[in-house]
PDB file of C-alpha atoms in Angstrom:
ATOM      1  CA  UNK A  45      84.269  10.435  70.105  1.00 83.00           C
ATOM      2  CA  UNK A  46      87.423   8.362  70.391  1.00 88.00           C
ATOM      3  CA  UNK A  47      89.120   7.349  67.127  1.00 83.00           C
ATOM      4  CA  UNK A  48      89.534   3.687  68.107  1.00 88.00           C
ATOM      5  CA  UNK A  49      85.792   3.022  68.587  1.00 95.00           C
ATOM      6  CA  UNK A  50      83.894   1.239  65.827  1.00 97.00           C
ATOM      7  CA  UNK A  51      80.509   2.536  64.731  1.00 98.00           C
ATOM      8  CA  UNK A  52      77.650   0.813  62.960  1.00 97.00           C
ATOM      9  CA  UNK A  53      74.021   1.490  62.177  1.00 97.00           C
ATOM     10  CA  UNK A  54      71.525   0.327  64.779  1.00 96.00           C
ATOM     11  CA  UNK A  55      69.618  -2.764  63.732  1.00 95.00           C
ATOM     12  CA  UNK A  56      66.214  -2.515  62.145  1.00 96.00           C
ATOM     13  CA  UNK A  57      66.506   1.023  60.775  1.00 97.00           C
ATOM     14  CA  UNK A  58      64.322   1.796  57.796  1.00 97.00           C
ATOM     15  CA  UNK A  59      65.227   4.715  55.587  1.00 97.00           C
ATOM     16  CA  UNK A  60      64.041   6.511  52.511  1.00 98.00           C
ATOM     17  CA  UNK A  61      65.787   9.285  50.582  1.00 97.00           C
ATOM     18  CA  UNK A  62      63.733  12.456  50.117  1.00 97.00           C
ATOM     19  CA  UNK A  63      65.369  14.051  47.057  1.00 95.00           C
ATOM     20  CA  UNK A  64      63.060  17.057  47.072  1.00 96.00           C
ATOM     21  CA  UNK A  65      64.465  18.045  50.473  1.00 95.00           C
ATOM     22  CA  UNK A  66      68.035  16.713  50.034  1.00 95.00           C
ATOM     23  CA  UNK A  67      67.665  14.562  53.117  1.00 97.00           C
ATOM     24  CA  UNK A  68      67.197  11.012  54.365  1.00 98.00           C
ATOM     25  CA  UNK A  69      64.177  10.029  56.446  1.00 98.00           C
ATOM     26  CA  UNK A  70      65.064   7.300  58.955  1.00 98.00           C
ATOM     27  CA  UNK A  71      62.652   5.375  61.154  1.00 97.00           C
ATOM     28  CA  UNK A  72      64.049   3.741  64.269  1.00 93.00           C
ATOM     29  CA  UNK A  73      61.860   0.907  65.543  1.00 91.00           C
ATOM     30  CA  UNK A  74      63.755   1.031  68.865  1.00 87.00           C
ATOM     31  CA  UNK A  75      62.668   4.586  69.631  1.00 87.00           C
ATOM     32  CA  UNK A  76      59.575   4.691  67.427  1.00 93.00           C
ATOM     33  CA  UNK A  77      60.789   8.022  66.043  1.00 95.00           C
ATOM     34  CA  UNK A  78      61.399   9.365  62.560  1.00 97.00           C
ATOM     35  CA  UNK A  79      64.611  11.342  62.028  1.00 97.00           C
ATOM     36  CA  UNK A  80      65.422  13.661  59.140  1.00 97.00           C
ATOM     37  CA  UNK A  81      69.114  13.669  58.255  1.00 98.00           C
ATOM     38  CA  UNK A  82      70.785  16.379  56.198  1.00 96.00           C
ATOM     39  CA  UNK A  83      73.343  15.455  53.549  1.00 94.00           C
ATOM     40  CA  UNK A  84      76.379  15.592  55.871  1.00 94.00           C
ATOM     41  CA  UNK A  85      74.847  13.410  58.572  1.00 97.00           C
ATOM     42  CA  UNK A  86      73.404  11.102  55.916  1.00 97.00           C
ATOM     43  CA  UNK A  87      76.913  10.528  54.542  1.00 96.00           C
ATOM     44  CA  UNK A  88      78.275   9.891  58.036  1.00 97.00           C
ATOM     45  CA  UNK A  89      75.491   7.335  58.642  1.00 98.00           C
ATOM     46  CA  UNK A  90      76.344   5.514  55.406  1.00 97.00           C
ATOM     47  CA  UNK A  91      79.979   5.237  56.528  1.00 97.00           C
ATOM     48  CA  UNK A  92      78.957   3.634  59.840  1.00 98.00           C
ATOM     49  CA  UNK A  93      79.426   0.039  58.730  1.00 97.00           C
ATOM     50  CA  UNK A  94      81.743  -1.227  61.427  1.00 97.00           C
ATOM     51  CA  UNK A  95      84.589   1.159  60.625  1.00 97.00           C
ATOM     52  CA  UNK A  96      86.537   2.929  63.324  1.00 96.00           C
ATOM     53  CA  UNK A  97      85.812   6.603  63.900  1.00 95.00           C
ATOM     54  CA  UNK A  98      89.179   7.386  62.327  1.00 93.00           C
ATOM     55  CA  UNK A  99      88.227   5.391  59.199  1.00 95.00           C
ATOM     56  CA  UNK A 100      84.863   7.173  59.002  1.00 95.00           C
ATOM     57  CA  UNK A 101      86.690  10.514  59.085  1.00 92.00           C
ATOM     58  CA  UNK A 102      89.071   9.416  56.330  1.00 91.00           C
ATOM     59  CA  UNK A 103      86.202   8.146  54.163  1.00 93.00           C
ATOM     60  CA  UNK A 104      84.247  11.344  54.707  1.00 93.00           C
ATOM     61  CA  UNK A 105      87.255  13.497  53.801  1.00 91.00           C
ATOM     62  CA  UNK A 106      87.850  11.449  50.629  1.00 91.00           C
ATOM     63  CA  UNK A 107      84.231  11.854  49.515  1.00 90.00           C
ATOM     64  CA  UNK A 108      84.115  15.547  50.428  1.00 83.00           C
ATOM     65  CA  UNK A 109      87.142  16.000  48.163  1.00 71.00           C
ATOM     66  CA  UNK A 110      88.573  19.466  48.050  1.00 74.00           C
ATOM     67  CA  UNK A 111      85.519  21.068  49.671  1.00 77.00           C
ATOM     68  CA  UNK A 112      86.883  20.524  53.205  1.00 77.00           C
ATOM     69  CA  UNK A 113      90.254  20.453  54.870  1.00 76.00           C
ATOM     70  CA  UNK A 114      91.046  17.702  57.398  1.00 74.00           C
ATOM     71  CA  UNK A 115      89.946  19.850  60.340  1.00 82.00           C
ATOM     72  CA  UNK A 116      86.618  20.668  58.700  1.00 85.00           C
ATOM     73  CA  UNK A 117      85.984  16.997  57.927  1.00 85.00           C
ATOM     74  CA  UNK A 118      86.897  16.052  61.505  1.00 89.00           C
ATOM     75  CA  UNK A 119      84.434  18.578  62.981  1.00 92.00           C
ATOM     76  CA  UNK A 120      81.574  17.573  60.654  1.00 93.00           C
ATOM     77  CA  UNK A 121      82.085  13.867  61.306  1.00 94.00           C
ATOM     78  CA  UNK A 122      82.285  14.369  65.071  1.00 96.00           C
ATOM     79  CA  UNK A 123      79.061  16.418  65.080  1.00 96.00           C
ATOM     80  CA  UNK A 124      77.340  13.838  62.871  1.00 97.00           C
ATOM     81  CA  UNK A 125      78.455  10.900  64.997  1.00 97.00           C
ATOM     82  CA  UNK A 126      77.363  12.608  68.222  1.00 97.00           C
ATOM     83  CA  UNK A 127      73.954  13.393  66.723  1.00 96.00           C
ATOM     84  CA  UNK A 128      73.504   9.860  65.393  1.00 97.00           C
ATOM     85  CA  UNK A 129      74.628   8.318  68.670  1.00 95.00           C
ATOM     86  CA  UNK A 130      72.311  10.499  70.785  1.00 94.00           C
ATOM     87  CA  UNK A 131      69.435   9.610  68.431  1.00 94.00           C
ATOM     88  CA  UNK A 132      70.390   5.935  68.817  1.00 94.00           C
ATOM     89  CA  UNK A 133      70.721   5.521  65.042  1.00 97.00           C
ATOM     90  CA  UNK A 134      74.248   4.161  65.474  1.00 97.00           C
ATOM     91  CA  UNK A 135      76.023   2.088  68.075  1.00 96.00           C
ATOM     92  CA  UNK A 136      79.650   2.467  69.146  1.00 95.00           C
ATOM     93  CA  UNK A 137      81.849  -0.289  70.506  1.00 95.00           C
ATOM     94  CA  UNK A 138      85.528  -0.815  71.229  1.00 92.00           C
ATOM     95  CA  UNK A 139      87.472  -2.041  68.180  1.00 83.00           C
TER      96      UNK A 139
END
């Protein structure tokens, strides 16, 4: 996904943390489907508030702290964004 795109959550999503499973359950009224997000994708979704992809990667790397290097953060964010976009839980637009 190109760094200059902005990403934001799709409208109307309803979510609920499921602490017992370390995941977030998200219902999309657009697709009528329930999605289960793991911790990494959950964090990526929370960062999708109109930031650019590059800003999401920086925010993710800051929160991941010393657990990931820049390349690891980049790969996890790209995978998360692609998954969220294909599930229509986020929308991407030019900045």
